[in-house]
């Protein structure tokens, strides 16, 4: 065989490989989710437990302790280059072992924040960002800056307090882990897709770590969307676990890479996490999707997953703040309309304001905020009690069962809508 023939053979082999690769890539891209849906239906018909858990049928979730418990900040460490995201390792002052929680759940903190001579109680929720451990809890908090578009807006009160004032050795009042957004191990080891954007990565880290510290070998797809290397947290750690765990597929997506950020090393995709990216990268499996990120991403990605054909029971999501996304248990707009006619009036007695109920509001809390009535909120999911408000007259209806029982004569506005005309002490 002469050199020319050898070159031809090499060229032919490379061309065949490129063609096969292109075929596989386009097959994955264009494969309709209908096929996956059929496969899911098939699996559901043939497996006793095709869907591992329904996060909303968990009324049995009991708090691991009642009220607030004192925790000492054992360690505080910056997680990104600029120090805008910090982890806090918390150990119970009573030194009793910590009960296990469900990865994805959050802690509720009550902070006493000094404002001049007075101090103000502020309640905020932060997701647990590590696997359950009897020794410590970890939360990872992003400093919230004042929005630049509003001239007199203040920076986030609690997150800045954590960053600027909370030191190692300080004691914090913490409620037991809570929340309906969580992952639970299932015997069938269903593959999971964890999608975290920005600080929404925190519950995904907990789910990831719980998995890789178990011997399940479950298939995990981890999508982390972040602006660029400045805000990329736990980079070395994530790369290391991806290297040492063949069952973990890590995808890092930068929306605004910096000039020195290198594609293929620092990040793998440019842009935002969307269904096109998922279709390009995921295989044909009955995945359980876990999603947490900013409002804009949640408002497109969650409906897009449904539109792609992912059954609602396989989509689990959490938002960290106000969002027009409704939880799965919330009645459809038509049922709300039937039960809560828009002629209902809501009077906020302290603010001396009466407003007509708006059926597009997902809760009384959202309605109050839309009308400029300040109401404290923490979890916005019926877990922390922060939005509890006295009802002077009328009745509310719960659209999602709260985890805590509100005191008599009060309602949790984040998970309720009016049943009758209402007067609230707000
Ligand atoms: C279940 C759950 C889990 C969460 N997990 C995490 C987590 O793991 N990590 C994390 O970092 N966060 C998490 N959060 C978010 C967190 O609870 C707080 O909402 C966040 O830290 C902001 O709180 P803050 O007190 O700093 O900001 P706030 O004081 O509540 O301010 C919120 C926003 O309003 C703006 N603002 C302030 N004043 C004005 C004004 N006059 N006009 C207009 N805007 C104004 C602030 O700049 C800020 O953007 C979670 C939230 C929930 C509900
Ligand atoms: S905001 Fe937590 S219960 Fe309503």
Short mmCIF file of C-alpha atoms and ligand atoms in Angstrom, two decimals:
data_model
loop_
_atom_site.label_atom_id
_atom_site.label_comp_id
_atom_site.label_asym_id
_atom_site.label_seq_id
_atom_site.Cartn_x
_atom_site.Cartn_y
_atom_site.Cartn_z
CA UNK A 1 0.00 0.00 0.00
CA UNK A 2 1.50 3.32 -1.02
CA UNK A 3 1.23 6.63 0.88
CA UNK A 4 -1.57 7.92 -1.37
CA UNK A 5 -3.73 4.83 -0.69
CA UNK A 6 -3.03 5.06 3.06
CA UNK A 7 -4.02 8.76 3.08
CA UNK A 8 -7.22 7.88 1.21
CA UNK A 9 -8.12 5.16 3.75
CA UNK A 10 -7.46 7.51 6.69
CA UNK A 11 -9.54 10.21 5.03
CA UNK A 12 -12.36 7.71 4.42
CA UNK A 13 -12.33 6.48 8.06
CA UNK A 14 -12.37 10.05 9.43
CA UNK A 15 -15.20 11.02 7.03
CA UNK A 16 -17.28 8.00 8.15
CA UNK A 17 -16.71 8.93 11.83
CA UNK A 18 -17.71 12.55 11.23
CA UNK A 19 -20.84 11.41 9.37
CA UNK A 20 -21.81 9.03 12.20
CA UNK A 21 -21.26 11.76 14.78
CA UNK A 22 -23.34 14.27 12.77
CA UNK A 23 -26.10 11.68 12.37
CA UNK A 24 -26.23 10.99 16.11
CA UNK A 25 -26.22 14.71 16.92
CA UNK A 26 -29.04 15.52 14.51
CA UNK A 27 -30.96 12.44 15.65
CA UNK A 28 -30.82 13.69 19.24
CA UNK A 29 -31.74 17.17 18.19
CA UNK A 30 -34.74 16.34 16.11
CA UNK A 31 -36.00 13.37 17.99
CA UNK A 32 -39.50 14.31 18.99
CA UNK A 33 -40.23 14.19 22.66
CA UNK A 34 -43.38 12.33 21.62
CA UNK A 35 -41.18 9.27 21.28
CA UNK A 36 -39.87 9.76 24.78
CA UNK A 37 -43.43 10.29 25.97
CA UNK A 38 -44.49 7.00 24.39
CA UNK A 39 -41.56 5.35 26.08
CA UNK A 40 -42.54 6.94 29.39
CA UNK A 41 -46.10 5.73 28.95
CA UNK A 42 -44.73 2.30 28.18
CA UNK A 43 -42.53 2.39 31.28
CA UNK A 44 -45.44 3.57 33.38
CA UNK A 45 -47.54 0.69 32.13
CA UNK A 46 -44.78 -1.77 32.85
CA UNK A 47 -43.38 -0.55 36.11
CA UNK A 48 -45.20 -0.45 39.41
CA UNK A 49 -43.47 2.74 40.41
CA UNK A 50 -42.54 4.71 37.31
CA UNK A 51 -42.91 8.07 39.08
CA UNK A 52 -40.82 8.19 42.21
CA UNK A 53 -42.56 10.85 44.20
CA UNK A 54 -45.22 13.45 43.95
CA UNK A 55 -43.87 16.44 45.83
CA UNK A 56 -47.30 17.81 46.60
CA UNK A 57 -48.77 14.77 48.27
CA UNK A 58 -46.54 15.16 51.27
CA UNK A 59 -48.85 16.28 54.03
CA UNK A 60 -46.94 13.82 56.22
CA UNK A 61 -43.91 16.15 56.18
CA UNK A 62 -43.47 17.05 59.84
CA UNK A 63 -41.03 19.74 60.98
CA UNK A 64 -37.89 18.19 62.49
CA UNK A 65 -38.21 20.61 65.43
CA UNK A 66 -40.68 23.31 66.30
CA UNK A 67 -39.92 27.01 66.48
CA UNK A 68 -36.41 28.40 66.19
CA UNK A 69 -33.24 26.58 67.25
CA UNK A 70 -29.89 28.24 67.84
CA UNK A 71 -27.09 27.50 65.40
CA UNK A 72 -23.50 28.68 65.54
CA UNK A 73 -21.82 29.82 62.33
CA UNK A 74 -18.89 27.42 62.26
CA UNK A 75 -17.42 28.53 58.96
CA UNK A 76 -18.08 31.29 56.46
CA UNK A 77 -16.45 31.07 53.05
CA UNK A 78 -16.63 32.95 49.76
CA UNK A 79 -17.62 30.73 46.86
CA UNK A 80 -17.03 32.95 43.82
CA UNK A 81 -14.17 35.14 42.62
CA UNK A 82 -15.78 38.41 43.72
CA UNK A 83 -17.08 37.16 47.07
CA UNK A 84 -20.70 37.98 46.24
CA UNK A 85 -21.76 34.43 47.12
CA UNK A 86 -20.89 33.03 50.52
CA UNK A 87 -21.47 29.69 52.22
CA UNK A 88 -22.30 29.44 55.91
CA UNK A 89 -21.74 26.19 57.80
CA UNK A 90 -24.07 25.98 60.79
CA UNK A 91 -23.81 23.72 63.83
CA UNK A 92 -26.51 23.37 66.50
CA UNK A 93 -25.60 25.07 69.76
CA UNK A 94 -27.20 22.18 71.70
CA UNK A 95 -24.70 19.85 69.94
CA UNK A 96 -27.38 17.23 69.36
CA UNK A 97 -27.08 15.38 66.04
CA UNK A 98 -29.08 16.94 63.26
CA UNK A 99 -31.96 14.96 61.80
CA UNK A 100 -31.87 14.25 58.10
CA UNK A 101 -33.74 16.54 55.72
CA UNK A 102 -34.84 16.08 52.13
CA UNK A 103 -32.33 17.47 49.63
CA UNK A 104 -33.93 20.52 48.02
CA UNK A 105 -35.51 21.84 51.23
CA UNK A 106 -34.69 25.17 52.84
CA UNK A 107 -34.04 26.73 56.25
CA UNK A 108 -35.90 29.74 57.64
CA UNK A 109 -33.81 32.30 59.53
CA UNK A 110 -35.01 34.98 61.90
CA UNK A 111 -32.48 37.79 62.00
CA UNK A 112 -32.37 40.68 64.43
CA UNK A 113 -31.10 43.47 62.26
CA UNK A 114 -30.11 46.73 63.94
CA UNK A 115 -31.56 49.84 62.36
CA UNK A 116 -30.13 52.77 64.31
CA UNK A 117 -31.24 52.42 67.94
CA UNK A 118 -33.94 49.87 67.19
CA UNK A 119 -33.63 46.35 65.88
CA UNK A 120 -35.92 44.75 63.39
CA UNK A 121 -36.83 41.07 63.01
CA UNK A 122 -36.37 39.88 59.43
CA UNK A 123 -37.34 36.39 58.28
CA UNK A 124 -35.75 34.88 55.16
CA UNK A 125 -35.44 31.41 53.68
CA UNK A 126 -32.27 29.85 52.24
CA UNK A 127 -31.99 26.46 50.57
CA UNK A 128 -29.73 23.87 52.12
CA UNK A 129 -26.83 23.57 49.72
CA UNK A 130 -25.20 20.36 50.89
CA UNK A 131 -26.24 16.78 51.52
CA UNK A 132 -27.91 15.93 54.84
CA UNK A 133 -25.35 15.45 57.62
CA UNK A 134 -25.79 14.89 61.37
CA UNK A 135 -23.06 17.49 62.02
CA UNK A 136 -23.86 20.64 60.09
CA UNK A 137 -26.13 22.46 57.67
CA UNK A 138 -24.79 24.56 54.82
CA UNK A 139 -26.54 27.47 53.14
CA UNK A 140 -25.08 29.53 50.30
CA UNK A 141 -26.22 33.13 50.02
CA UNK A 142 -25.91 35.69 47.24
CA UNK A 143 -25.54 39.33 48.13
CA UNK A 144 -28.52 41.17 46.60
CA UNK A 145 -27.52 44.61 45.33
CA UNK A 146 -29.90 47.54 45.01
CA UNK A 147 -31.59 47.44 41.61
CA UNK A 148 -29.82 50.04 39.45
CA UNK A 149 -33.03 51.09 37.68
CA UNK A 150 -34.62 52.43 40.91
CA UNK A 151 -32.69 55.37 42.33
CA UNK A 152 -33.73 55.14 46.01
CA UNK A 153 -33.93 51.33 46.25
CA UNK A 154 -31.96 49.74 49.06
CA UNK A 155 -29.76 46.67 48.78
CA UNK A 156 -31.26 43.39 50.03
CA UNK A 157 -31.52 43.62 53.80
CA UNK A 158 -30.93 40.00 54.89
CA UNK A 159 -28.40 38.91 52.27
CA UNK A 160 -26.20 41.95 52.94
CA UNK A 161 -26.52 41.38 56.67
CA UNK A 162 -25.26 37.81 56.16
CA UNK A 163 -22.34 39.03 54.06
CA UNK A 164 -21.34 42.08 56.11
CA UNK A 165 -22.33 41.36 59.69
CA UNK A 166 -22.58 37.61 60.30
CA UNK A 167 -19.22 36.26 61.48
CA UNK A 168 -17.90 32.84 62.41
CA UNK A 169 -19.02 32.11 65.98
CA UNK A 170 -22.26 34.12 65.71
CA UNK A 171 -25.52 32.49 66.77
CA UNK A 172 -28.51 32.45 64.41
CA UNK A 173 -32.14 31.42 65.03
CA UNK A 174 -33.14 28.76 62.52
CA UNK A 175 -36.36 26.90 61.82
CA UNK A 176 -36.31 23.24 60.83
CA UNK A 177 -35.79 22.32 57.16
CA UNK A 178 -39.04 22.62 55.24
CA UNK A 179 -40.45 22.85 51.75
CA UNK A 180 -42.20 20.74 49.19
CA UNK A 181 -39.47 20.99 46.60
CA UNK A 182 -37.16 18.07 47.19
CA UNK A 183 -35.71 14.92 45.74
CA UNK A 184 -36.32 11.58 47.35
CA UNK A 185 -34.44 8.37 46.59
CA UNK A 186 -36.46 5.78 44.74
CA UNK A 187 -35.60 2.13 44.33
CA UNK A 188 -35.85 2.29 40.56
CA UNK A 189 -33.06 4.89 40.46
CA UNK A 190 -34.76 7.10 37.91
CA UNK A 191 -32.33 9.42 36.14
CA UNK A 192 -32.52 13.02 37.27
CA UNK A 193 -31.93 16.31 35.50
CA UNK A 194 -30.88 19.11 37.86
CA UNK A 195 -31.19 22.60 36.39
CA UNK A 196 -29.95 25.51 38.49
CA UNK A 197 -29.41 29.00 37.21
CA UNK A 198 -27.62 31.69 39.20
CA UNK A 199 -28.14 31.20 42.92
CA UNK A 200 -30.86 28.67 42.00
CA UNK A 201 -28.00 26.16 41.95
CA UNK A 202 -28.18 25.79 45.77
CA UNK A 203 -30.94 23.14 46.11
CA UNK A 204 -29.38 21.30 43.12
CA UNK A 205 -26.07 21.08 44.99
CA UNK A 206 -27.85 19.44 47.88
CA UNK A 207 -29.55 16.91 45.59
CA UNK A 208 -26.29 16.30 43.72
CA UNK A 209 -24.26 15.76 46.88
CA UNK A 210 -26.87 13.47 48.42
CA UNK A 211 -26.64 11.36 45.26
CA UNK A 212 -22.91 11.18 44.86
CA UNK A 213 -22.46 10.30 48.52
CA UNK A 214 -24.85 7.40 48.14
CA UNK A 215 -23.91 4.24 46.27
CA UNK A 216 -26.88 4.54 43.89
CA UNK A 217 -24.88 5.30 40.75
CA UNK A 218 -28.02 7.04 39.48
CA UNK A 219 -27.65 8.92 36.22
CA UNK A 220 -27.46 12.67 36.92
CA UNK A 221 -27.50 15.50 34.40
CA UNK A 222 -26.44 18.77 36.02
CA UNK A 223 -27.05 22.03 34.13
CA UNK A 224 -25.59 25.12 35.77
CA UNK A 225 -26.35 28.49 34.16
CA UNK A 226 -24.33 31.49 35.31
CA UNK A 227 -23.21 34.81 33.85
CA UNK A 228 -19.47 34.07 33.64
CA UNK A 229 -16.42 32.94 35.62
CA UNK A 230 -16.86 35.80 38.13
CA UNK A 231 -20.04 34.24 39.51
CA UNK A 232 -19.23 30.58 38.80
CA UNK A 233 -19.35 28.93 42.22
CA UNK A 234 -17.74 25.68 43.36
CA UNK A 235 -16.07 25.34 39.96
CA UNK A 236 -13.22 23.07 41.01
CA UNK A 237 -15.49 20.95 43.15
CA UNK A 238 -18.03 20.39 40.36
CA UNK A 239 -15.31 19.58 37.83
CA UNK A 240 -13.72 17.13 40.24
CA UNK A 241 -16.97 15.24 41.00
CA UNK A 242 -17.79 15.14 37.28
CA UNK A 243 -14.36 13.61 36.66
CA UNK A 244 -14.67 11.02 39.39
CA UNK A 245 -18.35 10.08 38.83
CA UNK A 246 -19.11 8.64 35.43
CA UNK A 247 -22.85 8.81 36.17
CA UNK A 248 -22.64 12.64 36.42
CA UNK A 249 -22.95 14.71 33.24
CA UNK A 250 -22.00 18.31 33.98
CA UNK A 251 -23.03 21.15 31.64
CA UNK A 252 -21.98 24.70 32.48
CA UNK A 253 -23.65 27.47 30.52
CA UNK A 254 -22.37 31.08 30.56
CA UNK A 255 -24.77 33.81 29.45
CA UNK A 256 -22.11 36.55 29.20
CA UNK A 257 -18.67 34.94 29.07
CA UNK A 258 -15.73 37.26 29.70
CA UNK A 259 -12.97 37.55 27.14
CA UNK A 260 -10.66 35.37 29.22
CA UNK A 261 -13.33 32.67 29.80
CA UNK A 262 -12.50 29.63 27.77
CA UNK A 263 -15.21 27.53 26.10
CA UNK A 264 -14.60 23.86 26.72
CA UNK A 265 -12.65 24.58 29.89
CA UNK A 266 -14.61 27.11 31.98
CA UNK A 267 -17.97 26.56 30.32
CA UNK A 268 -19.44 24.28 27.67
CA UNK A 269 -22.31 26.28 26.18
CA UNK A 270 -23.05 29.97 25.68
CA UNK A 271 -26.51 31.45 26.22
CA UNK A 272 -29.29 30.35 28.54
CA UNK A 273 -30.59 26.97 29.60
CA UNK A 274 -33.52 26.13 27.37
CA UNK A 275 -35.31 23.12 25.95
CA UNK A 276 -33.23 23.22 22.75
CA UNK A 277 -30.09 22.64 24.81
CA UNK A 278 -31.77 19.85 26.76
CA UNK A 279 -32.93 18.17 23.54
CA UNK A 280 -29.42 18.39 22.14
CA UNK A 281 -27.77 16.84 25.15
CA UNK A 282 -30.20 14.48 26.89
CA UNK A 283 -30.74 10.89 25.93
CA UNK A 284 -34.04 9.01 25.75
CA UNK A 285 -34.90 8.41 29.40
CA UNK A 286 -37.82 8.88 31.81
CA UNK A 287 -36.07 11.75 33.59
CA UNK A 288 -37.26 13.58 36.66
CA UNK A 289 -36.55 17.30 36.14
CA UNK A 290 -35.67 19.63 39.05
CA UNK A 291 -35.54 23.30 38.14
CA UNK A 292 -34.67 26.45 40.10
CA UNK A 293 -33.62 29.82 38.76
CA UNK A 294 -34.61 33.40 38.10
CA UNK A 295 -38.17 34.34 37.21
CA UNK A 296 -37.47 34.81 33.47
CA UNK A 297 -35.96 31.34 33.13
CA UNK A 298 -38.67 29.64 35.16
CA UNK A 299 -41.43 31.33 33.19
CA UNK A 300 -40.15 29.93 29.92
CA UNK A 301 -38.39 26.70 30.82
CA UNK A 302 -41.12 25.09 32.92
CA UNK A 303 -43.90 25.58 30.33
CA UNK A 304 -41.45 24.58 27.57
CA UNK A 305 -40.72 21.31 29.35
CA UNK A 306 -44.45 20.63 29.48
CA UNK A 307 -44.86 21.63 25.84
CA UNK A 308 -42.01 19.25 24.99
CA UNK A 309 -44.15 16.52 26.48
CA UNK A 310 -42.55 16.01 29.90
CA UNK A 311 -45.37 14.89 32.22
CA UNK A 312 -46.14 17.46 34.95
CA UNK A 313 -45.42 14.84 37.59
CA UNK A 314 -41.81 14.71 36.31
CA UNK A 315 -41.25 18.48 36.59
CA UNK A 316 -40.34 19.77 40.04
CA UNK A 317 -39.51 23.43 40.45
CA UNK A 318 -38.91 26.16 42.97
CA UNK A 319 -38.73 29.92 42.68
CA UNK A 320 -36.83 32.03 45.19
CA UNK A 321 -39.09 35.05 44.99
CA UNK A 322 -42.27 36.38 43.49
CA UNK A 323 -43.13 34.56 40.30
CA UNK A 324 -46.18 34.25 38.14
CA UNK A 325 -45.47 30.52 37.94
CA UNK A 326 -48.15 28.63 39.76
CA UNK A 327 -47.46 25.58 41.85
CA UNK A 328 -48.99 22.38 40.57
CA UNK A 329 -51.52 22.22 43.35
CA UNK A 330 -52.92 25.64 42.64
CA UNK A 331 -56.36 25.56 41.05
CA UNK A 332 -56.51 26.45 37.37
CA UNK A 333 -57.53 30.05 36.65
CA UNK A 334 -61.02 28.88 35.69
CA UNK A 335 -61.61 27.19 39.04
CA UNK A 336 -60.30 30.24 40.90
CA UNK A 337 -62.66 32.34 38.84
CA UNK A 338 -65.58 30.13 39.73
CA UNK A 339 -64.82 30.30 43.45
CA UNK A 340 -63.51 33.83 43.76
CA UNK A 341 -65.54 36.20 41.60
CA UNK A 342 -63.74 39.40 40.80
CA UNK A 343 -66.48 41.46 42.54
CA UNK A 344 -64.87 40.49 45.85
CA UNK A 345 -63.30 43.39 47.66
CA UNK A 346 -60.23 43.24 49.86
CA UNK A 347 -59.85 45.95 52.46
CA UNK A 348 -56.42 46.54 53.97
CA UNK A 349 -57.50 48.32 57.14
CA UNK A 350 -54.09 49.57 58.32
CA UNK A 351 -53.34 51.03 54.91
CA UNK A 352 -56.91 52.35 54.55
CA UNK A 353 -57.20 50.89 51.08
CA UNK A 354 -59.95 48.81 49.47
CA UNK A 355 -59.24 47.01 46.21
CA UNK A 356 -61.23 44.76 43.94
CA UNK A 357 -59.86 41.19 43.83
CA UNK A 358 -58.02 40.44 40.64
CA UNK A 359 -58.39 36.85 39.46
CA UNK A 360 -54.96 36.80 37.86
CA UNK A 361 -53.27 37.17 41.26
CA UNK A 362 -52.04 33.78 42.44
CA UNK A 363 -52.35 34.66 46.14
CA UNK A 364 -53.45 37.40 48.50
CA UNK A 365 -49.77 38.14 49.15
CA UNK A 366 -49.14 38.79 45.47
CA UNK A 367 -52.35 40.85 45.28
CA UNK A 368 -51.30 42.97 48.27
CA UNK A 369 -47.85 43.55 46.75
CA UNK A 370 -49.40 44.55 43.42
CA UNK A 371 -51.43 47.15 45.31
CA UNK A 372 -48.45 48.51 47.21
CA UNK A 373 -49.42 47.02 50.58
CA UNK A 374 -46.25 45.89 52.39
CA UNK A 375 -46.57 42.36 53.82
CA UNK A 376 -43.62 40.41 55.22
CA UNK A 377 -42.81 37.23 53.34
CA UNK A 378 -40.20 34.51 53.54
CA UNK A 379 -40.84 31.21 51.85
CA UNK A 380 -43.95 32.23 49.88
CA UNK A 381 -45.02 28.61 50.17
CA UNK A 382 -46.88 28.31 53.48
CA UNK A 383 -43.87 27.14 55.46
CA UNK A 384 -42.43 29.98 57.50
CA UNK A 385 -45.44 31.86 58.89
CA UNK A 386 -43.94 35.17 57.88
CA UNK A 387 -46.97 36.40 55.91
CA UNK A 388 -49.49 35.49 58.63
CA UNK A 389 -52.02 38.32 58.76
CA UNK A 390 -55.04 38.92 61.00
CA UNK A 391 -58.39 38.55 59.21
CA UNK A 392 -60.82 41.13 60.63
CA UNK A 393 -63.75 39.85 58.59
CA UNK A 394 -64.40 37.35 55.82
CA UNK A 395 -62.76 34.06 54.89
CA UNK A 396 -59.78 32.91 52.88
CA UNK A 397 -59.31 29.71 50.93
CA UNK A 398 -56.02 27.81 50.71
CA UNK A 399 -54.75 27.02 47.22
CA UNK A 400 -51.90 24.98 48.63
CA UNK A 401 -51.91 23.25 52.01
CA UNK A 402 -49.60 25.18 54.34
CA UNK A 403 -47.05 23.28 56.41
CA UNK A 404 -47.87 25.31 59.48
CA UNK A 405 -51.26 25.93 61.04
CA UNK A 406 -51.99 29.67 61.14
CA UNK A 407 -53.15 31.10 64.46
CA UNK A 408 -56.92 31.41 64.88
CA UNK A 409 -58.25 34.56 63.20
CA UNK A 410 -55.28 34.81 60.85
CA UNK A 411 -54.38 33.57 57.38
CA UNK A 412 -51.20 32.79 55.46
CA UNK A 413 -51.55 35.17 52.55
CA UNK A 414 -48.88 33.55 50.34
CA UNK A 415 -50.95 30.40 49.80
CA UNK A 416 -54.50 31.74 50.02
CA UNK A 417 -57.09 33.61 47.95
CA UNK A 418 -60.30 35.27 49.17
CA UNK A 419 -63.40 33.14 49.59
CA UNK A 420 -65.59 36.10 50.58
CA UNK A 421 -65.13 39.88 50.90
CA UNK A 422 -62.20 40.37 53.24
CA UNK A 423 -60.83 42.88 55.68
CA UNK A 424 -57.20 42.27 56.56
CA UNK A 425 -55.04 43.99 59.19
CA UNK A 426 -52.42 45.13 56.76
C1 LIG B 1 -37.53 28.76 49.35
C2 LIG B 1 -36.46 29.80 49.13
C3 LIG B 1 -35.13 29.42 49.07
C4 LIG B 1 -34.15 30.39 48.84
N1 LIG B 1 -32.84 29.99 48.77
C5 LIG B 1 -31.87 30.91 48.56
C6 LIG B 1 -30.50 30.54 48.50
O1 LIG B 1 -30.16 29.35 48.61
N2 LIG B 1 -29.58 31.50 48.34
C7 LIG B 1 -29.93 32.83 48.20
O2 LIG B 1 -29.03 33.67 48.07
N3 LIG B 1 -31.23 33.22 48.23
C8 LIG B 1 -32.20 32.29 48.43
N4 LIG B 1 -33.52 32.69 48.51
C9 LIG B 1 -33.84 34.14 48.44
C10 LIG B 1 -33.76 34.77 49.84
O3 LIG B 1 -34.74 34.22 50.68
C11 LIG B 1 -33.97 36.27 49.85
O4 LIG B 1 -35.17 36.56 49.17
C12 LIG B 1 -32.81 37.03 49.20
O5 LIG B 1 -31.62 36.79 49.90
C13 LIG B 1 -33.12 38.54 49.21
O6 LIG B 1 -33.38 38.92 50.52
P1 LIG B 1 -32.87 40.32 51.07
O7 LIG B 1 -33.44 40.52 52.43
O8 LIG B 1 -31.40 40.43 50.92
O9 LIG B 1 -33.51 41.31 50.04
P2 LIG B 1 -34.84 42.24 50.31
O10 LIG B 1 -34.52 43.29 51.32
O11 LIG B 1 -35.99 41.34 50.57
O12 LIG B 1 -34.96 42.93 48.89
C14 LIG B 1 -35.39 42.16 47.77
C15 LIG B 1 -35.19 42.98 46.51
O13 LIG B 1 -35.92 44.17 46.53
C16 LIG B 1 -35.06 45.25 46.21
N5 LIG B 1 -35.53 46.48 46.88
C17 LIG B 1 -35.21 46.94 48.10
N6 LIG B 1 -35.82 48.12 48.32
C18 LIG B 1 -36.55 48.40 47.22
C19 LIG B 1 -37.41 49.46 46.80
N7 LIG B 1 -37.65 50.54 47.60
N8 LIG B 1 -37.99 49.41 45.59
C20 LIG B 1 -37.76 48.36 44.77
N9 LIG B 1 -36.95 47.34 45.09
C21 LIG B 1 -36.35 47.36 46.29
C22 LIG B 1 -33.72 44.80 46.73
O14 LIG B 1 -32.66 45.48 46.08
C23 LIG B 1 -33.76 43.39 46.29
O15 LIG B 1 -33.49 43.28 44.93
C24 LIG B 1 -34.50 31.75 48.72
C25 LIG B 1 -35.87 32.11 48.79
C26 LIG B 1 -36.82 31.17 49.00
C27 LIG B 1 -38.26 31.59 49.07
S1 LIG B 2 -44.31 33.63 53.27
FE1 LIG B 2 -43.83 31.86 54.41
S2 LIG B 2 -45.79 31.21 55.07
FE2 LIG B 2 -46.23 32.82 53.74
#
